[in-house]
PDB file of C-alpha atoms in Angstrom:
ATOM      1  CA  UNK A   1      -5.494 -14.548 -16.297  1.00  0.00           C
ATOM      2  CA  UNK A   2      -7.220 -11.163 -16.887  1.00  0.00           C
ATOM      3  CA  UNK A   3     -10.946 -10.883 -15.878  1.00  0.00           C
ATOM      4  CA  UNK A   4     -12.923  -8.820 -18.319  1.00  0.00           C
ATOM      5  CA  UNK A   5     -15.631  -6.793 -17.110  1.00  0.00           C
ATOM      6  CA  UNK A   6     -17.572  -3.435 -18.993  1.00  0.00           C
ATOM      7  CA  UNK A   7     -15.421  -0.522 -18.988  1.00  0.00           C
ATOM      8  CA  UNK A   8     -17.174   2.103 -17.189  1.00  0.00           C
ATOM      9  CA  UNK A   9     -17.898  -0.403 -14.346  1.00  0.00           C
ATOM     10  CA  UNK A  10     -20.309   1.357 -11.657  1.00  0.00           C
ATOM     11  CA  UNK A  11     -17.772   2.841  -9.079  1.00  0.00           C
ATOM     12  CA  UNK A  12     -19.415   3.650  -5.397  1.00  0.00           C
ATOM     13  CA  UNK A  13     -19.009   6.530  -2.895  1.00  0.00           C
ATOM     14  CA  UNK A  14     -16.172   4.290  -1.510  1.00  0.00           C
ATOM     15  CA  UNK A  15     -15.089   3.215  -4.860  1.00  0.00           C
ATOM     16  CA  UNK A  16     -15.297  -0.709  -6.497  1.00  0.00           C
ATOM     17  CA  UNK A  17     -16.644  -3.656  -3.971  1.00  0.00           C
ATOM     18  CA  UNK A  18     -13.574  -5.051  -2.361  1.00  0.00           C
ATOM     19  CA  UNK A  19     -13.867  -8.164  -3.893  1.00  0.00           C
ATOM     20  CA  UNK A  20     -13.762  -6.437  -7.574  1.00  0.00           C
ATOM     21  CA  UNK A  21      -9.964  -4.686  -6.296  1.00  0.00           C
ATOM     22  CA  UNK A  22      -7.901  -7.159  -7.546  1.00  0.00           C
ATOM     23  CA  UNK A  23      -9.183  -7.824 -10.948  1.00  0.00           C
ATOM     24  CA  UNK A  24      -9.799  -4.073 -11.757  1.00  0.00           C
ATOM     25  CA  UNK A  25      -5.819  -3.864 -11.233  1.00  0.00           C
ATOM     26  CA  UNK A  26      -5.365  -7.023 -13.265  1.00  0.00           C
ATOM     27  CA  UNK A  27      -6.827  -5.363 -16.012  1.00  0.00           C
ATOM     28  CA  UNK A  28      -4.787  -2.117 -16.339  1.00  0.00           C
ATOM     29  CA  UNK A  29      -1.382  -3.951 -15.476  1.00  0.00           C
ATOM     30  CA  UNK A  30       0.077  -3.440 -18.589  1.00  0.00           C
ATOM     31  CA  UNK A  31      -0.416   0.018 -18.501  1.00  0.00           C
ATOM     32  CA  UNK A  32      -0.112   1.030 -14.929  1.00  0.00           C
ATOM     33  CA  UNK A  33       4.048   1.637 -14.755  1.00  0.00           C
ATOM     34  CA  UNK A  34       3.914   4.189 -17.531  1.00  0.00           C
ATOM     35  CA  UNK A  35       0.663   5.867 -15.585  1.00  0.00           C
ATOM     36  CA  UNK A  36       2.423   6.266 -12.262  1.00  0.00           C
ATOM     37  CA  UNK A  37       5.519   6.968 -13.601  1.00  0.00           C
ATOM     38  CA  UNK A  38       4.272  10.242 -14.964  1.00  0.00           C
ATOM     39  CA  UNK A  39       3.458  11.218 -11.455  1.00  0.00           C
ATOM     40  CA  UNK A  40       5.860  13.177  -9.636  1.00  0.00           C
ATOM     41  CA  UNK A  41       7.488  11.912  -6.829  1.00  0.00           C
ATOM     42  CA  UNK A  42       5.854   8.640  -6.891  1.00  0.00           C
ATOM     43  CA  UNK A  43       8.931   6.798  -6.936  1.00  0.00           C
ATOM     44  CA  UNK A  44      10.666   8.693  -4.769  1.00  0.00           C
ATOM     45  CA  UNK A  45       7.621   9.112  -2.142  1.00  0.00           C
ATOM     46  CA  UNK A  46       7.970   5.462  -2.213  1.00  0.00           C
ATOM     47  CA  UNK A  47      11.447   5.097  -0.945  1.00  0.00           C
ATOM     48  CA  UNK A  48      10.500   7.881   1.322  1.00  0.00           C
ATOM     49  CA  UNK A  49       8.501   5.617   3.384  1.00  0.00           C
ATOM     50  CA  UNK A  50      10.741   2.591   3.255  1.00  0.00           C
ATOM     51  CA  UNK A  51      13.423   4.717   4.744  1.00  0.00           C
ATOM     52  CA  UNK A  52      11.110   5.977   7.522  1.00  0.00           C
ATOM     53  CA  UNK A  53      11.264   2.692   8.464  1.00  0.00           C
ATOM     54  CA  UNK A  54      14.991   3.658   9.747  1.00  0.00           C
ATOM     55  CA  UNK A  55      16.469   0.057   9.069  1.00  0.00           C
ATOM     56  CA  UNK A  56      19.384  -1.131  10.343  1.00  0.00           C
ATOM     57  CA  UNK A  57      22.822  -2.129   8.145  1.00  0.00           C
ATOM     58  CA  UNK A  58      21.101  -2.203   5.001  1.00  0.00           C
ATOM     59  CA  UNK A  59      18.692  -4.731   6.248  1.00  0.00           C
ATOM     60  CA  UNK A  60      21.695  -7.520   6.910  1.00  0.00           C
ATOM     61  CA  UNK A  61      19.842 -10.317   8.456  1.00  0.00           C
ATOM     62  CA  UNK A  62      16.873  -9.452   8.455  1.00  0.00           C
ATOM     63  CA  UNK A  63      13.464 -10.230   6.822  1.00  0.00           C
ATOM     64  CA  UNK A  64      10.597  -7.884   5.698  1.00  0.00           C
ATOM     65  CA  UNK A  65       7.128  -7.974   4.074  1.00  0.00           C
ATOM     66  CA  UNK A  66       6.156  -5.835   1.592  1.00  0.00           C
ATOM     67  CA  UNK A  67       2.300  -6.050   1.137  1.00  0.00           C
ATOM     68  CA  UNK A  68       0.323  -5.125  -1.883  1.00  0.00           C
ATOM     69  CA  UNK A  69       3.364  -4.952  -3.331  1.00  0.00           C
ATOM     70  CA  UNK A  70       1.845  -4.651  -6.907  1.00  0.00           C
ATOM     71  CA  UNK A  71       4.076  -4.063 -10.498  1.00  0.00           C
ATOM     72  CA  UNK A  72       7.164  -3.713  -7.657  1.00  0.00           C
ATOM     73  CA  UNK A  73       7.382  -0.539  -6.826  1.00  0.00           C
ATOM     74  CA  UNK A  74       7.246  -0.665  -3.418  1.00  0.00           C
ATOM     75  CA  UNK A  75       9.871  -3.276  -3.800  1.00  0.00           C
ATOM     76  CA  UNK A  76      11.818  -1.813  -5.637  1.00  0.00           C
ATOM     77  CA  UNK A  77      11.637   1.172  -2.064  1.00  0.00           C
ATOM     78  CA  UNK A  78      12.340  -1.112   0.432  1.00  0.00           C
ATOM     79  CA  UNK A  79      15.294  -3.393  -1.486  1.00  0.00           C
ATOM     80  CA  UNK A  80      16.886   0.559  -1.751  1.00  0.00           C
ATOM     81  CA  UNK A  81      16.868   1.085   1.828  1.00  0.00           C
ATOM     82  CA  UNK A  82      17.417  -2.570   2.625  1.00  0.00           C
ATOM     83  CA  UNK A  83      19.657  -4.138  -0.134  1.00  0.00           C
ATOM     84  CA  UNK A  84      20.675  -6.997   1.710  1.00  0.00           C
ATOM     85  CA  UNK A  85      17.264  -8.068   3.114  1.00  0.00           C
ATOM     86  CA  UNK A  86      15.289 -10.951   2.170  1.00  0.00           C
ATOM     87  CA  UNK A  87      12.340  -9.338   1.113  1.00  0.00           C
ATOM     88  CA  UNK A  88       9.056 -10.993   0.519  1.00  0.00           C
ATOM     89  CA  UNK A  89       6.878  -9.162  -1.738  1.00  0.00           C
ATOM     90  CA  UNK A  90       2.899 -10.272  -1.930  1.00  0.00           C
ATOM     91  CA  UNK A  91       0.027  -8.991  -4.049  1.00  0.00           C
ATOM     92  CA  UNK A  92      -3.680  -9.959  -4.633  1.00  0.00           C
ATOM     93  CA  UNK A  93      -3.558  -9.295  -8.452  1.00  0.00           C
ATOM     94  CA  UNK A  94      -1.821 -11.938 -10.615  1.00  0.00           C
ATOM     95  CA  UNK A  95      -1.135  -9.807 -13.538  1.00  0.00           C
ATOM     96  CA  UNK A  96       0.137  -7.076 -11.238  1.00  0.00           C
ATOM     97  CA  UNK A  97       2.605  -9.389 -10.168  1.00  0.00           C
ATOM     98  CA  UNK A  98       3.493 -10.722 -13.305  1.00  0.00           C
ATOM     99  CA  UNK A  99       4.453  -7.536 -14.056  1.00  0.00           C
ATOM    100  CA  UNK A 100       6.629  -7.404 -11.143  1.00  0.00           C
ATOM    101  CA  UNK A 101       8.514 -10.773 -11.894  1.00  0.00           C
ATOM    102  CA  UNK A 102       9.008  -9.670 -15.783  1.00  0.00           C
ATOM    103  CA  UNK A 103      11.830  -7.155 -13.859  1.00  0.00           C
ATOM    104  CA  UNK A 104      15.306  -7.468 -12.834  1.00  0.00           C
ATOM    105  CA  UNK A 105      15.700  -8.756  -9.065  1.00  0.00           C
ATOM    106  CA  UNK A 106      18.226 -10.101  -6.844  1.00  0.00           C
ATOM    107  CA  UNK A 107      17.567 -13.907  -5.135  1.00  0.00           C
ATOM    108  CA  UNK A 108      16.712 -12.039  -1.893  1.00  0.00           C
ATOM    109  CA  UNK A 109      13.271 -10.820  -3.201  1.00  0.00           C
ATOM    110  CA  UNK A 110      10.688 -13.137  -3.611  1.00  0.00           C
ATOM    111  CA  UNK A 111       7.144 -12.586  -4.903  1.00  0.00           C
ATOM    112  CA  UNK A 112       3.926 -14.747  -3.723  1.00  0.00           C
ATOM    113  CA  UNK A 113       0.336 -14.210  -5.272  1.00  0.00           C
ATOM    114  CA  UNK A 114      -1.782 -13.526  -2.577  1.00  0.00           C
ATOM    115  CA  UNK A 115      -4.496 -10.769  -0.504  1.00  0.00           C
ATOM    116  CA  UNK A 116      -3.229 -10.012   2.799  1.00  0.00           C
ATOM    117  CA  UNK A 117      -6.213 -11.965   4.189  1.00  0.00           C
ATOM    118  CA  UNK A 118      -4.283 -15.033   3.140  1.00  0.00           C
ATOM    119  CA  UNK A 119      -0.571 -14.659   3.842  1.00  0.00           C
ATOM    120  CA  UNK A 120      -0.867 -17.683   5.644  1.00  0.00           C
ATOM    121  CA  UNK A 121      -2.604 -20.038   3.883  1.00  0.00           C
ATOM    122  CA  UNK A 122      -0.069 -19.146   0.594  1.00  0.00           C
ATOM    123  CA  UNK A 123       3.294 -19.861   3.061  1.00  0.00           C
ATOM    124  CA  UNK A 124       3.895 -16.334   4.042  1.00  0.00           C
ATOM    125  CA  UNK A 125       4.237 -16.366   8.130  1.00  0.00           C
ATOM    126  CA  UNK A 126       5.925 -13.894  10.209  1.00  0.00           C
ATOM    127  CA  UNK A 127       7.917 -12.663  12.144  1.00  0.00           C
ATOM    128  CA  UNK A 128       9.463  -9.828  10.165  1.00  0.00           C
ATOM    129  CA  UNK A 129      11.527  -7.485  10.933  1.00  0.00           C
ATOM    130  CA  UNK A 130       9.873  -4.607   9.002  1.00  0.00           C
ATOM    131  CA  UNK A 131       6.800  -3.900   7.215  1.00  0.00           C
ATOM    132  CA  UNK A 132       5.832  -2.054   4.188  1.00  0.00           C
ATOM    133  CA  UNK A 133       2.433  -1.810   2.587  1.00  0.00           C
ATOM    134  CA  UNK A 134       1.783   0.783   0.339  1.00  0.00           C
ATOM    135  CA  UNK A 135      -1.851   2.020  -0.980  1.00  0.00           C
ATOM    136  CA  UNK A 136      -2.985  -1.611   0.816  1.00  0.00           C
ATOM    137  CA  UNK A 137      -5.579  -1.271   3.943  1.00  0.00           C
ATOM    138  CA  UNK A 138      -7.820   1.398   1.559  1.00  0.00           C
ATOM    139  CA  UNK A 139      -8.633  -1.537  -0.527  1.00  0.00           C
ATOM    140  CA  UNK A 140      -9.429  -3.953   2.650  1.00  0.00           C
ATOM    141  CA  UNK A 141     -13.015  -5.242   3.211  1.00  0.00           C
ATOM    142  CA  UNK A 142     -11.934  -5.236   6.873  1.00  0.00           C
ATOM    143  CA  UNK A 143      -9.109  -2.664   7.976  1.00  0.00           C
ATOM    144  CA  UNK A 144      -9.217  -3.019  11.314  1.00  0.00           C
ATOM    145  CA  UNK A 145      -8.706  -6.872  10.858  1.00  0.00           C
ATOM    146  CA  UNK A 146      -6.160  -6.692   8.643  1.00  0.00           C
ATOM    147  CA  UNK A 147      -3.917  -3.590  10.458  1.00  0.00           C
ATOM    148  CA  UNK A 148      -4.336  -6.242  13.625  1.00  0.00           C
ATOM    149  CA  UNK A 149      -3.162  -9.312  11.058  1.00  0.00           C
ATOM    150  CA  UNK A 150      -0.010  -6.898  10.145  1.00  0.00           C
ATOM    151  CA  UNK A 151       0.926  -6.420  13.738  1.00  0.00           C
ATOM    152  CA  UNK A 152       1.337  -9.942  14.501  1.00  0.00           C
ATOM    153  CA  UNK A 153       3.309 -10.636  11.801  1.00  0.00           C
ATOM    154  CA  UNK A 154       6.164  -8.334  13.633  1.00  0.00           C
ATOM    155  CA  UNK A 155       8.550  -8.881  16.026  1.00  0.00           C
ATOM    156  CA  UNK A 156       8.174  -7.724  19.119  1.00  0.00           C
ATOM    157  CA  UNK A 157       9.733  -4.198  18.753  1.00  0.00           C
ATOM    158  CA  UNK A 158       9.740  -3.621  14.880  1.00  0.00           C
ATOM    159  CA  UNK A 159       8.131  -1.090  13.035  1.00  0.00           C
ATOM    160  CA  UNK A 160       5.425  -1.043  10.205  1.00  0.00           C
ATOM    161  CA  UNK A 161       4.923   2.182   7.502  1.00  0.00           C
ATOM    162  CA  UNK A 162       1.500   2.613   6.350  1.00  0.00           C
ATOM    163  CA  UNK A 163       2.210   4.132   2.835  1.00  0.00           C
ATOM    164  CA  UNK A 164      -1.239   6.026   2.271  1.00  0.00           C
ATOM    165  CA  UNK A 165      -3.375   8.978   0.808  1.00  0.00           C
ATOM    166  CA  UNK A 166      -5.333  10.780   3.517  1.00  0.00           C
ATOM    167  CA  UNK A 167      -7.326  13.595   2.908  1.00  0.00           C
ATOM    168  CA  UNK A 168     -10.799  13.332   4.717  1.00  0.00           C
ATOM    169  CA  UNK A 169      -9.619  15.797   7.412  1.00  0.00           C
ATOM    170  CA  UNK A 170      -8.194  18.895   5.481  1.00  0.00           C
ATOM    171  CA  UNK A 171     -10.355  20.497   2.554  1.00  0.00           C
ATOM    172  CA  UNK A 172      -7.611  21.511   0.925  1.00  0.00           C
ATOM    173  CA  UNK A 173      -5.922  18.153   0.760  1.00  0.00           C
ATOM    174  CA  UNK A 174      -9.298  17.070  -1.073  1.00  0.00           C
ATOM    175  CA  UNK A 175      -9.331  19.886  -3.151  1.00  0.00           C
ATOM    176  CA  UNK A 176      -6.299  19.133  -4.682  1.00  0.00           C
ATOM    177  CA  UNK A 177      -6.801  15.493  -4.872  1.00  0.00           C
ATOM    178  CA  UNK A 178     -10.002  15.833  -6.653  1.00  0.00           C
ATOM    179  CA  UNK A 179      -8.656  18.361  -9.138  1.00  0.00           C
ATOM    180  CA  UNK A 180      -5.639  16.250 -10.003  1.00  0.00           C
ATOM    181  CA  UNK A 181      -7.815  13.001  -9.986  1.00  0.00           C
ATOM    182  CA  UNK A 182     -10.516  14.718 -12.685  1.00  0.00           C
ATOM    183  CA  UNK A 183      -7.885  16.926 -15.051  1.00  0.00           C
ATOM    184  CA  UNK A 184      -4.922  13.894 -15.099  1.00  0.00           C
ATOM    185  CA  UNK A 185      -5.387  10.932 -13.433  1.00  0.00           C
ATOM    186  CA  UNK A 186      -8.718   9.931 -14.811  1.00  0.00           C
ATOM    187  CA  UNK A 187      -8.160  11.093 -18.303  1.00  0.00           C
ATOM    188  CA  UNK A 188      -4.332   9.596 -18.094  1.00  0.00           C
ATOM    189  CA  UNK A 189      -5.745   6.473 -17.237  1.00  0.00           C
ATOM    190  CA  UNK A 190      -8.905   5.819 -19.548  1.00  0.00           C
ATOM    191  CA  UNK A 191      -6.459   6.877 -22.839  1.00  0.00           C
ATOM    192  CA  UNK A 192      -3.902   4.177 -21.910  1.00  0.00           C
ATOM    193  CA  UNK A 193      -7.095   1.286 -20.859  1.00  0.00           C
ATOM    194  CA  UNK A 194     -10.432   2.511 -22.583  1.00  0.00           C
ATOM    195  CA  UNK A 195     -11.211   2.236 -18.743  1.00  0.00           C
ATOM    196  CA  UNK A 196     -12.358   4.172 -16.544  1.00  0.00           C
ATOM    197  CA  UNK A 197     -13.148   2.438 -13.351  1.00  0.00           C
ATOM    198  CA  UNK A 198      -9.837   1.791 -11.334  1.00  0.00           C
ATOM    199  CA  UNK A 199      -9.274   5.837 -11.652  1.00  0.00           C
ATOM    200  CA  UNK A 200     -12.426   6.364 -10.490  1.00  0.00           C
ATOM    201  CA  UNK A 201     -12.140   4.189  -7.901  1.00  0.00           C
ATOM    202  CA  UNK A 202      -9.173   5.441  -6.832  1.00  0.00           C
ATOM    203  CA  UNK A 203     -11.009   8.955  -6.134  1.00  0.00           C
ATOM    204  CA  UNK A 204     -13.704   7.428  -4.872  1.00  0.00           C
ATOM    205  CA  UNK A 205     -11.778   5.460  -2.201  1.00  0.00           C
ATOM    206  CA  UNK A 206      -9.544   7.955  -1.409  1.00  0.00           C
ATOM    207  CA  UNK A 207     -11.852  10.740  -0.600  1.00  0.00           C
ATOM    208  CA  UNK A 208     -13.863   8.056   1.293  1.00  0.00           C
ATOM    209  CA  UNK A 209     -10.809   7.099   3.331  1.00  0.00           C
ATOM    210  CA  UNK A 210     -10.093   7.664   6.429  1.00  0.00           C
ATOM    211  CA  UNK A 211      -8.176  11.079   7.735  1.00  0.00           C
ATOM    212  CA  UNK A 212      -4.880  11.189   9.229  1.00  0.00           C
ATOM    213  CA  UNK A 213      -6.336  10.946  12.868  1.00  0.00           C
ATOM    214  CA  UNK A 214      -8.794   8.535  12.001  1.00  0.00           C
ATOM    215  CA  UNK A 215      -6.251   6.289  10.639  1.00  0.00           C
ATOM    216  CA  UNK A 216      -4.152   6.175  13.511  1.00  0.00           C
ATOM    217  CA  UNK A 217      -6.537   6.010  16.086  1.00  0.00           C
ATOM    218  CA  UNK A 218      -7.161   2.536  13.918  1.00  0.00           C
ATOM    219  CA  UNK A 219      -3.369   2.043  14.413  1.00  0.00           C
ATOM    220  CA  UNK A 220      -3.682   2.363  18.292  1.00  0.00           C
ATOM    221  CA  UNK A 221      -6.564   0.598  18.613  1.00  0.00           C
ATOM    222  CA  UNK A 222      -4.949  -2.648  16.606  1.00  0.00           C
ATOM    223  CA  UNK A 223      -2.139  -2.163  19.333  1.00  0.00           C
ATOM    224  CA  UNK A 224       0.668  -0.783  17.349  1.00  0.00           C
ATOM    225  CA  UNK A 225       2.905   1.757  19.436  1.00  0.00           C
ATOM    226  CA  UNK A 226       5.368   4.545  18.795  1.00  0.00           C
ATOM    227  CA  UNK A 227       2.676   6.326  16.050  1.00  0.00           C
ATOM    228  CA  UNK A 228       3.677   8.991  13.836  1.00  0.00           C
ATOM    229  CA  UNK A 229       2.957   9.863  10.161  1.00  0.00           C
ATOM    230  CA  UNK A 230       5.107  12.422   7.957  1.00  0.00           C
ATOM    231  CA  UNK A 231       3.689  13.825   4.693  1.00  0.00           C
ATOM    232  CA  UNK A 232       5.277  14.105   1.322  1.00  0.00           C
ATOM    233  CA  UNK A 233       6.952  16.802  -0.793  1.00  0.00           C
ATOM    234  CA  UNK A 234       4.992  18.269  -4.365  1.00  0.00           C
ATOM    235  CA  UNK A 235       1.206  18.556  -5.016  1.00  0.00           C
ATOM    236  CA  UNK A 236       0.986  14.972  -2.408  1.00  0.00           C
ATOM    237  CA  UNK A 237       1.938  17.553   0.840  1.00  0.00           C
ATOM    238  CA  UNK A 238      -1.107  16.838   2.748  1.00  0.00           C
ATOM    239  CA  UNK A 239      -1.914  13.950   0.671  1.00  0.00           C
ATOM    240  CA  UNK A 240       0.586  11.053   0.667  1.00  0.00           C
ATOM    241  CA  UNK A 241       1.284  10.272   4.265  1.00  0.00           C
ATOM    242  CA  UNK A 242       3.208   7.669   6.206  1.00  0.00           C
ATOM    243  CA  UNK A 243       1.827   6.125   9.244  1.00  0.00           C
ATOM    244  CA  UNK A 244       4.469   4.686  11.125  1.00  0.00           C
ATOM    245  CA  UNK A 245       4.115   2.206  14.183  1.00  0.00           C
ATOM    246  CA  UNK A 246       5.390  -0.526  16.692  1.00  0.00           C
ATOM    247  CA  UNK A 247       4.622  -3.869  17.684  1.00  0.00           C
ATOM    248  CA  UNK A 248       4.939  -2.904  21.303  1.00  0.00           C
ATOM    249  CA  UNK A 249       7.653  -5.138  23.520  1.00  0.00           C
ATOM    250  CA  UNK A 250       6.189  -7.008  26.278  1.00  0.00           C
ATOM    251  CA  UNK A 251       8.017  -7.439  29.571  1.00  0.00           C
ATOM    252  CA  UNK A 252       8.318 -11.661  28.780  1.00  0.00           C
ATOM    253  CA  UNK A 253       9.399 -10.984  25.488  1.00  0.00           C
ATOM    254  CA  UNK A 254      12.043 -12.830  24.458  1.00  0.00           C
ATOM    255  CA  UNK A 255      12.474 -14.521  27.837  1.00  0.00           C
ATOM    256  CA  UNK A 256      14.123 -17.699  28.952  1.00  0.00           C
ATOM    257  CA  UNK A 257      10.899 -20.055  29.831  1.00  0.00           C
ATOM    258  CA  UNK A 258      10.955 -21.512  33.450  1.00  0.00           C
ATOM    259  CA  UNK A 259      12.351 -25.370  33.293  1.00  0.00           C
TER     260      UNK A 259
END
């Protein structure tokens, strides 16, 4: 069920209290396909990532996480580059996923209500194969906890793509994101909700958020190997990035115990 709260909520530096996340996108889930559909490239910067992820066969046989998974969007990326993948899709927002389950899928996706911080306790263990989150460890009370949750959810040798906006470290990158966030996102967002505070939180959070080196010195310190991050295409070049990275393969890994 939708919590209400006062439109024009009081947004921080960083953007909303993590706790107040999920129900800020409960509220504008009705609305928030149209919104981000009239962003270019957000679809496609989507499937961008989940092909980064370079999987093999179409995904035949094996099984990936997509994390803040949302209305399906991200889903919707990583069934294209892995069709024939069982695919478990998780959110923290209820309506968000309702949203998500209202649309057409094939029996290899599954959808389970839950915040990363609980993947367990709702029957989502690893290992996976592949993982995607997408616009996820931003709106994290504890990133560094939860990047080091992700990476032992892999298998030993698999990859994870951070899907992410980034622009602490280049003052164009903020220039534009402010500019875009102020003339269309905001004003997008509070004529389809009356609302304004998951736009402004979205500024808020990304300008906050960590810059491309910060975020994958995060990465490497979690453990994850193998790091790169590509930009996008369009007005997100410099702004949309994904952080790619490895559990690493141990020498016992996958070996015979001693009987």
């Amino acid at each position: 069920m939708t919590t209400a709260r006062k439109s024009g909520s009081a947004v921080g530096k960083s953007g909303l209290d993590r706790a107040q996340v999920p129900s800020a996108f409960d509220q504008d889930a009705k609305s928030y396909d149209r919104l981000v559909g009239a962003n270019p490239g957000y679809h496609d910067h989507l499937a961008k990532s989940a092909e980064r992820l370079r999987l093999p066969g179409l995904g035949a046989g094996l099984r990936l996480l997509d994390i803040g998974c949302g209305t399906g969007a991200s889903t919707a990326a990583l069934l294209k580059a892995a069709p024939h993948a069982e695919i478990i899709a998780a959110d923290a927002s209820a309506e968000m996923l309702e949203v998500a389950r209202s649309k057409q899928w094939p029996s290899n996706v599954t959808f389970v209500h839950s915040r990363v911080e609980d993947l367990a306790d709702n029957g989502v263990d690893g290992p996976f194969d592949g993982i995607l989150a997408a616009y996820l460890i931003r709106n994290v009370g504890d990133p560094d906890k939860e990047i080091g949750s992700l990476l032992s959810l892999l298998k030993p040798g698999s990859s994870i793509a951070f899907h992410e906006y980034s622009v602490k470290e280049s003052l164009r990158a903020k220039l534009v994101w402010t500019l875009v966030c102020w003339a269309i996102i905001i004003p997008l967002g509070y004529a389809a909700t009356r609302d304004f505070t998951l736009y402004k939180h979205l500024w808020r959070s990304v300008t906050s958020f960590d810059g491309v080196n910060e975020y994958s010195r995060r990465m490497q310190r979690a453990g994850f190997t193998s790091l790169t991050n590509e930009t996008m295409t369009g007005w997100q070049n410099g702004i949309v990035h994904t952080f790619l990275g490895a559990r690493p393969v141990l020498e016992n890994d996958g070996a015979d115990a001693d009987v």
